[in-house]
Amino acid sequence: MRPTVRFTALFTLTALASTALAACGSGSGDDPDTVKVSFKQSTDNSIKVMDTYLADIKKQFEKANPGKKVDLVPIKAPDSEYYTKLQQMLRSPKTAPDLVYEDTFLINSDITSGYLKPLDDYLAKWKDWDQFIDTAKAAAKGEDGKTYGVPDGTDTRGLWFSKDVFAKAGLPADWQPKTWDEVLDAARTIKEKVPGVTPLNVYTGKPAGEAATMQGFEMLLYGTGDGGSDPLYDKGSKKWITAGQGFKDSLAFVETVYKEKLGPEVSDALDPNFGTRVRGELLPQGKLGIALDGSWLPQDWLEGSGHEWPEWSKELGLAAMPTQNGQAPGRVSMSGGWTWSIPAKAGNPDLAFEFIKTMQTKANAQKWYIANSGIAVRKDVANDPAYVDAQPGIKFFTDLVADTHYRPAYPAYPKVSVAIQEAMEGVTTGDKSVEEAAGDYDEALKEATDNQVVSK
């Protein structure tokens, strides 16, 4: 359920159009008593976290609102195809659902395209909105200052490591690296002393999509410099920043991982389904030493997931990703998340917001955070001991929010992200040097942003 999106070519959009139209049936406005809810359904048939949660909310809503019905409209597709299908649906009142699940990665792009309805009038009358933390609210705001979604949680990222692999390599069970070099040195030690194990996974390249950009590159880039300013976007000049030293150092880290064979085989790394293998196979089977990844991984290991791994909290350690040279604040994380949004062409927007309110009671929100291994964005849930104690790792990842960063939420970002993925892929395969990849990124950045760039 997390951001791994990549943009697809126009022919893909066209090819998927008929599927998208069929997925939503005859549109949301046909029946004023039915709210149509579209969401991303996992392509892994054993992962039913969202399906189970929404089925329960549907029952609650229909019981509390006699005569009203909920039509759940799952879109079963990889992330990249999900966005393509969703955007096709949003274009017409005949196909637009009443409620859609939006990744903050693309919400501003959809806002700019006129696909989403501002929710400010609803939010002003909803007392629970005051419980949402400001950073989560900001992720759903457009450049016009209006709010276009209600966040259902956030996430953070860090280093997962196998205690068994570390023991075999002679590395400490309480490993907490202070610099990038310490991360690479641990990977080199694993390569030397534990054959048959992939030392370190850093997602890379276009097939991994936003996972490469956010779990990989930005976890590096935002740990360069002094941490006081955004290394991708200059808010003062409202321009995107070309590849400076921090950008090149981040590419060099990726290059080192694959050049020294500290990561997976390049063919595996560039497999769009590799993330599923990391969660379902490599980590549970002790075949991966260190994974730079997200807070949501345990959802794949819970009872009923199909990949049950109740021992994970004893077999895996957690460490914050350090800044490049240990400079303050000493650690780095990136946060994203998803929101529930009402399409501009929804037929039953009022009913859709009532459904949001049912989903976002304190009890239901807490149930979702725990089931989805998410990080609470409601203050009342975050302060509830039952939430903190519900699952190992929740406190660790929640604490990272204090030092986390958010992607520049501007319409050009998705194209900038693809340019980053292309630069990563170039140094991963060895087809480009760091300097060449950085130079090509600068050119792609200019094209993606209509030359709204600045050097720093």
Coordinates of C-alpha atoms in Angstrom, one line a residue:
M1 CA 0.0 0.0 0.0
R2 CA 3.0 2.3 0.0
P3 CA 4.4 4.6 -2.6
T4 CA 6.2 2.8 -5.3
V5 CA 4.6 4.6 -8.3
R6 CA 6.2 5.3 -11.6
F7 CA 4.7 7.1 -14.5
T8 CA 3.6 5.1 -17.5
A9 CA 3.6 6.0 -21.2
L10 CA 0.6 7.4 -22.9
F11 CA -0.1 4.1 -24.7
T12 CA -0.4 2.4 -21.3
L13 CA -2.9 5.0 -20.2
T14 CA -5.0 4.3 -23.2
A15 CA -4.7 0.6 -22.9
L16 CA -5.9 0.7 -19.3
A17 CA -8.8 3.1 -19.9
S18 CA -11.3 0.4 -20.7
T19 CA -10.3 -1.5 -17.6
A20 CA -10.7 1.6 -15.5
L21 CA -14.1 2.4 -16.8
A22 CA -15.3 -1.1 -16.2
A23 CA -13.8 -1.0 -12.6
C24 CA -16.1 1.8 -11.6
G25 CA -19.3 0.7 -13.3
S26 CA -21.8 3.3 -14.2
G27 CA -20.6 6.2 -12.1
S28 CA -21.3 7.4 -8.6
G29 CA -24.2 9.7 -9.2
D30 CA -26.7 7.1 -10.4
D31 CA -28.0 6.2 -6.9
P32 CA -28.1 9.0 -4.3
D33 CA -28.3 6.5 -1.5
T34 CA -25.1 4.6 -2.5
V35 CA -21.5 5.8 -1.9
K36 CA -18.9 4.3 -4.2
V37 CA -15.5 3.9 -2.6
S38 CA -12.4 3.1 -4.8
F39 CA -9.2 1.8 -3.2
K40 CA -6.1 -0.1 -4.1
Q41 CA -6.4 -3.8 -3.6
S42 CA -3.1 -5.7 -3.1
T43 CA -2.0 -7.8 -6.0
D44 CA -0.9 -10.4 -3.4
N45 CA -4.1 -12.4 -2.8
S46 CA -3.0 -13.2 0.7
I47 CA -2.8 -9.5 1.8
K48 CA -6.4 -8.5 2.8
V49 CA -5.7 -5.7 5.3
M50 CA -7.5 -3.0 3.4
D51 CA -10.3 -5.2 2.2
T52 CA -11.0 -6.4 5.8
Y53 CA -10.9 -3.0 7.3
L54 CA -13.3 -1.4 4.7
A55 CA -15.7 -4.3 4.9
D56 CA -16.0 -3.6 8.6
I57 CA -16.5 0.2 8.0
K58 CA -19.1 -0.6 5.4
K59 CA -21.1 -2.6 8.0
Q60 CA -20.8 0.2 10.6
F61 CA -21.8 2.9 8.1
E62 CA -24.9 1.0 6.7
K63 CA -26.0 0.2 10.3
A64 CA -25.7 3.8 11.4
N65 CA -27.4 5.1 8.2
P66 CA -30.4 3.0 7.4
G67 CA -31.2 3.0 3.7
K68 CA -27.7 4.0 2.7
K69 CA -25.4 1.6 1.0
V70 CA -21.6 1.4 0.4
D71 CA -20.3 0.0 -2.9
L72 CA -16.6 -1.0 -2.5
V73 CA -14.8 -0.7 -5.8
P74 CA -11.3 -2.3 -5.5
I75 CA -8.7 -1.6 -8.1
K76 CA -6.4 -4.6 -8.1
A77 CA -3.2 -3.5 -9.8
P78 CA 0.5 -2.6 -9.1
D79 CA 0.9 0.9 -7.8
S80 CA 1.9 2.4 -11.2
E81 CA -1.2 1.0 -12.9
Y82 CA -3.4 1.9 -9.9
Y83 CA -2.7 5.6 -10.5
T84 CA -3.2 5.3 -14.2
K85 CA -6.6 3.7 -13.7
L86 CA -7.7 6.0 -10.9
Q87 CA -6.9 9.1 -12.9
Q88 CA -8.8 7.8 -15.9
M89 CA -11.8 7.2 -13.7
L90 CA -11.6 10.7 -12.2
R91 CA -12.0 12.4 -15.6
S92 CA -15.7 11.8 -16.1
P93 CA -18.8 12.0 -13.9
K94 CA -19.9 8.7 -15.5
T95 CA -16.9 6.9 -13.9
A96 CA -15.8 9.0 -11.0
P97 CA -16.4 7.2 -7.6
D98 CA -17.5 9.2 -4.6
L99 CA -14.4 8.5 -2.6
V100 CA -10.8 7.6 -3.6
Y101 CA -7.6 6.6 -1.9
E102 CA -4.9 9.1 -2.9
D103 CA -1.2 8.8 -2.2
T104 CA 0.3 12.1 -1.1
F105 CA 2.9 11.5 -3.8
L106 CA 0.4 12.4 -6.5
I107 CA -2.3 14.4 -4.7
N108 CA -1.1 17.8 -5.9
S109 CA -0.9 16.6 -9.5
D110 CA -4.6 15.5 -9.2
I111 CA -5.5 18.8 -7.6
T112 CA -3.9 20.8 -10.4
S113 CA -5.7 18.6 -12.9
G114 CA -9.0 19.6 -11.3
Y115 CA -9.8 16.0 -10.3
L116 CA -10.4 16.5 -6.6
K117 CA -12.9 18.5 -4.5
P118 CA -11.7 20.9 -1.7
L119 CA -13.0 19.6 1.7
D120 CA -12.6 22.8 3.8
D121 CA -16.4 23.3 4.2
Y122 CA -16.7 19.8 5.6
L123 CA -13.6 20.0 7.8
A124 CA -14.8 23.2 9.4
K125 CA -17.8 21.4 10.8
W126 CA -15.9 18.3 11.9
K127 CA -14.6 18.4 15.4
D128 CA -12.2 15.5 14.9
W129 CA -10.2 17.5 12.4
D130 CA -8.5 19.2 15.3
Q131 CA -7.0 15.9 16.4
F132 CA -4.9 15.6 13.2
I133 CA -1.3 16.7 13.3
D134 CA -0.3 19.7 11.2
T135 CA 2.3 17.9 9.1
A136 CA -0.3 15.3 8.0
K137 CA -2.8 18.1 7.2
A138 CA -0.1 19.9 5.1
A139 CA 0.4 16.8 3.0
A140 CA -3.2 17.0 1.7
K141 CA -3.1 20.8 0.9
G142 CA -3.0 22.3 -2.5
E143 CA -1.0 25.3 -3.6
D144 CA -4.2 27.3 -3.2
G145 CA -4.2 26.6 0.5
K146 CA -7.3 24.4 0.5
T147 CA -7.4 20.8 1.8
Y148 CA -8.2 18.0 -0.6
G149 CA -7.9 14.9 1.6
V150 CA -8.2 13.4 5.0
P151 CA -5.0 11.5 5.9
D152 CA -5.3 8.0 7.2
G153 CA -1.8 7.7 8.6
T154 CA 1.8 8.4 7.8
D155 CA 5.0 6.4 7.7
T156 CA 8.6 6.6 8.4
R157 CA 11.7 4.7 7.1
G158 CA 14.8 3.2 8.7
L159 CA 17.1 0.3 8.7
W160 CA 15.9 -3.3 9.3
F161 CA 18.6 -5.8 10.0
S162 CA 18.8 -9.6 10.6
K163 CA 20.1 -10.4 14.1
D164 CA 21.1 -13.9 12.9
V165 CA 23.0 -12.5 10.0
F166 CA 24.7 -10.0 12.2
A167 CA 25.7 -12.6 14.7
K168 CA 27.3 -14.7 12.0
A169 CA 29.1 -11.7 10.8
G170 CA 30.3 -10.7 14.3
L171 CA 28.3 -7.5 14.2
P172 CA 26.5 -6.1 17.3
A173 CA 22.9 -7.1 18.0
D174 CA 22.3 -3.5 19.1
W175 CA 23.8 -2.0 15.9
Q176 CA 23.1 1.8 15.5
P177 CA 25.3 3.2 12.7
K178 CA 26.3 6.8 13.0
T179 CA 27.5 7.5 9.4
W180 CA 27.0 6.2 5.9
D181 CA 30.4 4.6 6.0
E182 CA 29.3 2.5 9.0
V183 CA 26.4 1.2 7.0
L184 CA 28.6 0.3 4.1
D185 CA 31.2 -1.3 6.4
A186 CA 28.6 -3.5 8.0
A187 CA 27.5 -4.6 4.5
R188 CA 31.1 -5.3 3.5
T189 CA 31.5 -7.4 6.6
I190 CA 28.4 -9.4 5.9
K191 CA 29.6 -10.0 2.3
E192 CA 32.9 -11.4 3.6
K193 CA 31.7 -13.5 6.5
V194 CA 28.2 -14.7 5.5
P195 CA 28.2 -16.0 2.0
G196 CA 24.9 -16.5 0.3
V197 CA 23.3 -13.6 1.9
T198 CA 22.5 -10.2 0.3
P199 CA 24.2 -7.7 2.6
L200 CA 22.2 -4.6 1.9
N201 CA 19.1 -3.6 -0.1
V202 CA 18.6 -0.1 -1.4
Y203 CA 15.7 0.2 -3.8
T204 CA 16.8 1.7 -7.1
G205 CA 15.8 2.4 -10.7
K206 CA 12.6 3.1 -12.6
P207 CA 11.0 -0.4 -12.0
A208 CA 10.9 0.3 -8.3
G209 CA 9.3 3.7 -8.9
E210 CA 8.8 5.9 -5.8
A211 CA 10.3 3.2 -3.6
A212 CA 13.6 3.9 -5.3
T213 CA 13.2 7.7 -4.9
M214 CA 11.8 7.7 -1.4
Q215 CA 13.1 4.6 0.4
G216 CA 16.4 4.8 -1.4
F217 CA 17.7 8.1 -2.8
E218 CA 15.9 10.6 -0.6
M219 CA 16.8 8.7 2.6
L220 CA 20.4 9.5 1.5
L221 CA 19.9 13.0 0.0
Y222 CA 18.1 14.4 3.0
G223 CA 20.9 13.2 5.2
T224 CA 23.5 15.4 3.4
G225 CA 24.1 19.1 4.2
D226 CA 22.9 20.6 7.5
G227 CA 19.4 19.3 7.4
G228 CA 18.0 22.9 7.6
S229 CA 16.8 23.2 4.1
D230 CA 15.2 21.1 1.4
P231 CA 17.8 19.7 -0.9
L232 CA 15.3 19.2 -3.8
Y233 CA 13.3 22.4 -3.8
D234 CA 14.1 26.0 -2.9
K235 CA 11.0 27.5 -1.4
G236 CA 12.4 31.0 -1.5
S237 CA 12.8 31.1 -5.2
K238 CA 10.1 28.5 -5.9
K239 CA 12.6 26.6 -8.0
W240 CA 13.9 23.0 -8.1
I241 CA 17.6 22.5 -7.2
T242 CA 20.0 21.0 -9.6
A243 CA 22.4 18.2 -8.6
G244 CA 24.9 19.5 -6.1
Q245 CA 27.4 17.7 -4.0
G246 CA 24.9 16.0 -1.7
F247 CA 23.0 14.7 -4.8
K248 CA 26.2 13.3 -6.3
D249 CA 27.3 11.8 -2.9
S250 CA 23.9 10.1 -2.7
L251 CA 24.4 8.6 -6.2
A252 CA 27.9 7.5 -5.2
F253 CA 26.4 5.6 -2.3
V254 CA 24.0 3.8 -4.6
E255 CA 26.9 3.1 -7.1
T256 CA 29.0 1.7 -4.3
V257 CA 26.3 -0.7 -3.2
Y258 CA 26.0 -2.2 -6.6
K259 CA 29.5 -1.9 -7.9
E260 CA 30.9 -3.7 -4.8
K261 CA 28.1 -6.2 -5.0
L262 CA 26.8 -5.3 -1.6
G263 CA 23.2 -5.3 -2.9
P264 CA 21.1 -7.7 -4.8
E265 CA 21.9 -8.7 -8.3
V266 CA 21.1 -5.8 -10.6
S267 CA 18.5 -7.9 -12.5
D268 CA 16.7 -8.5 -9.1
A269 CA 17.0 -4.9 -8.0
L270 CA 15.4 -3.8 -11.3
D271 CA 12.5 -6.3 -10.9
P272 CA 9.3 -4.3 -10.1
N273 CA 8.2 -7.0 -7.8
F274 CA 11.4 -7.2 -5.8
G275 CA 9.9 -5.4 -2.8
T276 CA 7.5 -8.3 -2.4
R277 CA 10.4 -10.7 -2.3
V278 CA 12.2 -8.6 0.3
R279 CA 9.2 -8.7 2.7
G280 CA 7.9 -12.2 1.9
E281 CA 11.1 -14.1 1.4
L282 CA 14.5 -12.5 2.0
L283 CA 13.9 -11.0 5.4
P284 CA 11.9 -13.9 6.9
Q285 CA 14.3 -16.5 5.6
G286 CA 17.4 -14.7 6.8
K287 CA 18.7 -14.1 3.3
L288 CA 19.1 -10.3 3.7
G289 CA 21.4 -8.6 6.2
I290 CA 20.2 -4.9 6.1
A291 CA 17.1 -3.4 4.4
L292 CA 16.6 0.3 4.0
D293 CA 12.8 0.2 4.1
G294 CA 9.5 1.4 5.7
S295 CA 7.6 1.2 8.9
W296 CA 4.8 -0.8 7.3
L297 CA 6.6 -4.1 6.7
P298 CA 5.0 -5.9 9.6
Q299 CA 1.6 -5.8 8.0
D300 CA 2.9 -8.6 5.7
W301 CA 3.8 -10.7 8.7
L302 CA 0.7 -10.5 10.8
E303 CA -1.7 -13.4 11.3
G304 CA -3.8 -14.0 8.3
S305 CA -1.5 -12.2 5.9
G306 CA -0.3 -15.3 4.2
H307 CA 3.3 -14.5 5.1
E308 CA 2.9 -15.0 8.9
W309 CA 6.1 -14.3 10.8
P310 CA 5.3 -13.9 14.5
E311 CA 9.0 -14.1 15.4
W312 CA 10.0 -11.1 13.4
S313 CA 10.3 -8.8 16.4
K314 CA 12.9 -11.1 17.9
E315 CA 14.7 -11.9 14.7
L316 CA 15.0 -8.3 13.3
G317 CA 16.7 -5.3 14.7
L318 CA 15.8 -1.6 14.0
A319 CA 18.2 1.3 13.5
A320 CA 17.7 4.9 12.3
M321 CA 19.3 5.8 9.0
P322 CA 22.2 8.0 9.9
T323 CA 23.1 11.3 8.3
Q324 CA 26.0 11.2 5.9
N325 CA 28.8 12.1 8.4
G326 CA 26.8 12.0 11.6
Q327 CA 26.0 15.6 11.5
A328 CA 23.0 16.9 13.5
P329 CA 20.4 15.7 14.0
G330 CA 22.2 12.4 13.5
R331 CA 19.4 10.5 11.8
V332 CA 17.1 10.9 8.8
S333 CA 13.7 9.7 7.8
M334 CA 11.2 10.3 5.0
S335 CA 7.4 10.4 5.5
G336 CA 4.6 10.0 3.1
G337 CA 1.1 8.6 3.5
W338 CA -2.3 8.3 1.9
T339 CA -5.5 10.3 2.1
W340 CA -9.1 9.8 1.4
S341 CA -10.3 12.3 -1.2
I342 CA -13.6 13.2 -2.9
P343 CA -13.4 13.5 -6.6
A344 CA -14.6 16.8 -8.1
K345 CA -17.0 14.9 -10.3
A346 CA -18.4 12.7 -7.5
G347 CA -22.1 12.3 -7.5
N348 CA -22.6 11.9 -3.7
P349 CA -19.9 14.0 -2.0
D350 CA -21.9 14.6 1.2
L351 CA -22.4 10.9 1.7
A352 CA -18.7 10.3 0.9
F353 CA -17.6 12.6 3.7
E354 CA -20.0 10.9 6.1
F355 CA -18.1 7.7 5.2
I356 CA -14.8 9.4 5.9
K357 CA -16.1 10.4 9.4
T358 CA -17.0 6.8 10.1
M359 CA -13.6 5.6 9.0
Q360 CA -11.9 8.3 11.1
T361 CA -13.4 7.9 14.5
K362 CA -10.7 7.4 17.1
A363 CA -11.5 3.7 17.5
N364 CA -11.6 3.0 13.8
A365 CA -8.5 5.1 13.0
Q366 CA -6.5 3.2 15.7
K367 CA -7.7 -0.1 14.4
W368 CA -6.4 0.9 10.9
Y369 CA -3.0 2.1 12.1
I370 CA -2.4 -1.1 13.9
A371 CA -3.6 -3.4 11.1
N372 CA -1.6 -1.5 8.5
S373 CA 1.5 -1.0 10.6
G374 CA 0.9 2.7 10.1
I375 CA 2.0 5.7 12.1
A376 CA -0.8 7.6 13.8
V377 CA -1.6 11.1 12.6
R378 CA -4.3 11.6 15.2
K379 CA -3.0 13.0 18.5
D380 CA -5.5 11.1 20.6
V381 CA -4.4 7.8 19.1
A382 CA -0.7 8.5 19.3
N383 CA -1.1 9.2 23.0
D384 CA -3.0 6.1 23.7
P385 CA -0.9 3.3 25.4
A386 CA -3.0 0.7 23.6
Y387 CA -1.6 2.0 20.3
V388 CA 2.0 2.3 21.4
D389 CA 1.9 -1.2 22.9
A390 CA 0.0 -2.8 20.0
Q391 CA 2.9 -3.9 17.9
P392 CA 6.7 -4.1 18.3
G393 CA 8.4 -1.3 16.3
I394 CA 5.5 1.2 16.5
K395 CA 7.3 3.4 19.1
F396 CA 10.6 3.3 17.2
F397 CA 9.0 4.4 13.9
T398 CA 6.7 6.9 15.6
D399 CA 9.7 8.5 17.3
L400 CA 11.4 9.1 13.9
V401 CA 8.6 11.6 13.1
A402 CA 10.6 14.2 15.1
D403 CA 13.4 14.1 12.4
T404 CA 11.5 13.2 9.3
H405 CA 11.1 15.0 6.0
Y406 CA 8.4 15.3 3.4
R407 CA 8.7 15.3 -0.3
P408 CA 8.1 18.7 -2.1
A409 CA 4.4 18.5 -2.6
Y410 CA 4.2 20.3 -6.0
P411 CA 2.8 19.2 -9.3
A412 CA 6.2 18.7 -10.9
Y413 CA 7.4 16.3 -8.2
P414 CA 6.3 13.0 -9.9
K415 CA 8.3 13.9 -13.0
V416 CA 11.3 14.9 -10.8
S417 CA 11.0 11.6 -9.1
V418 CA 11.3 9.7 -12.4
A419 CA 14.4 11.7 -13.2
I420 CA 15.9 10.6 -9.9
Q421 CA 15.1 7.0 -10.6
E422 CA 16.7 7.3 -14.0
A423 CA 19.9 8.7 -12.4
M424 CA 19.9 5.9 -9.9
E425 CA 19.4 3.3 -12.5
G426 CA 22.4 4.6 -14.5
V427 CA 24.8 4.2 -11.7
T428 CA 23.3 0.9 -10.6
T429 CA 23.8 -0.7 -14.0
G430 CA 27.2 1.0 -14.4
D431 CA 26.0 2.5 -17.7
K432 CA 26.7 6.0 -16.3
S433 CA 29.2 7.6 -13.9
V434 CA 28.0 9.7 -11.1
E435 CA 28.9 12.8 -13.0
E436 CA 27.1 11.7 -16.1
A437 CA 24.0 10.6 -14.2
A438 CA 23.9 13.9 -12.3
G439 CA 24.3 15.9 -15.6
D440 CA 21.5 13.9 -17.2
Y441 CA 19.4 14.6 -14.1
D442 CA 19.9 18.3 -14.5
E443 CA 18.7 18.2 -18.1
A444 CA 15.7 16.1 -17.1
L445 CA 14.9 18.4 -14.2
K446 CA 14.8 21.4 -16.5
E447 CA 12.4 19.7 -18.8
A448 CA 10.2 18.5 -16.0
T449 CA 9.9 21.9 -14.4
D450 CA 9.8 24.2 -17.4
N451 CA 13.4 25.3 -16.6
Q452 CA 12.4 26.4 -13.1
V453 CA 15.7 25.4 -11.6
V454 CA 18.4 26.9 -9.4
S455 CA 22.0 25.7 -8.5
K456 CA 23.2 25.6 -4.9

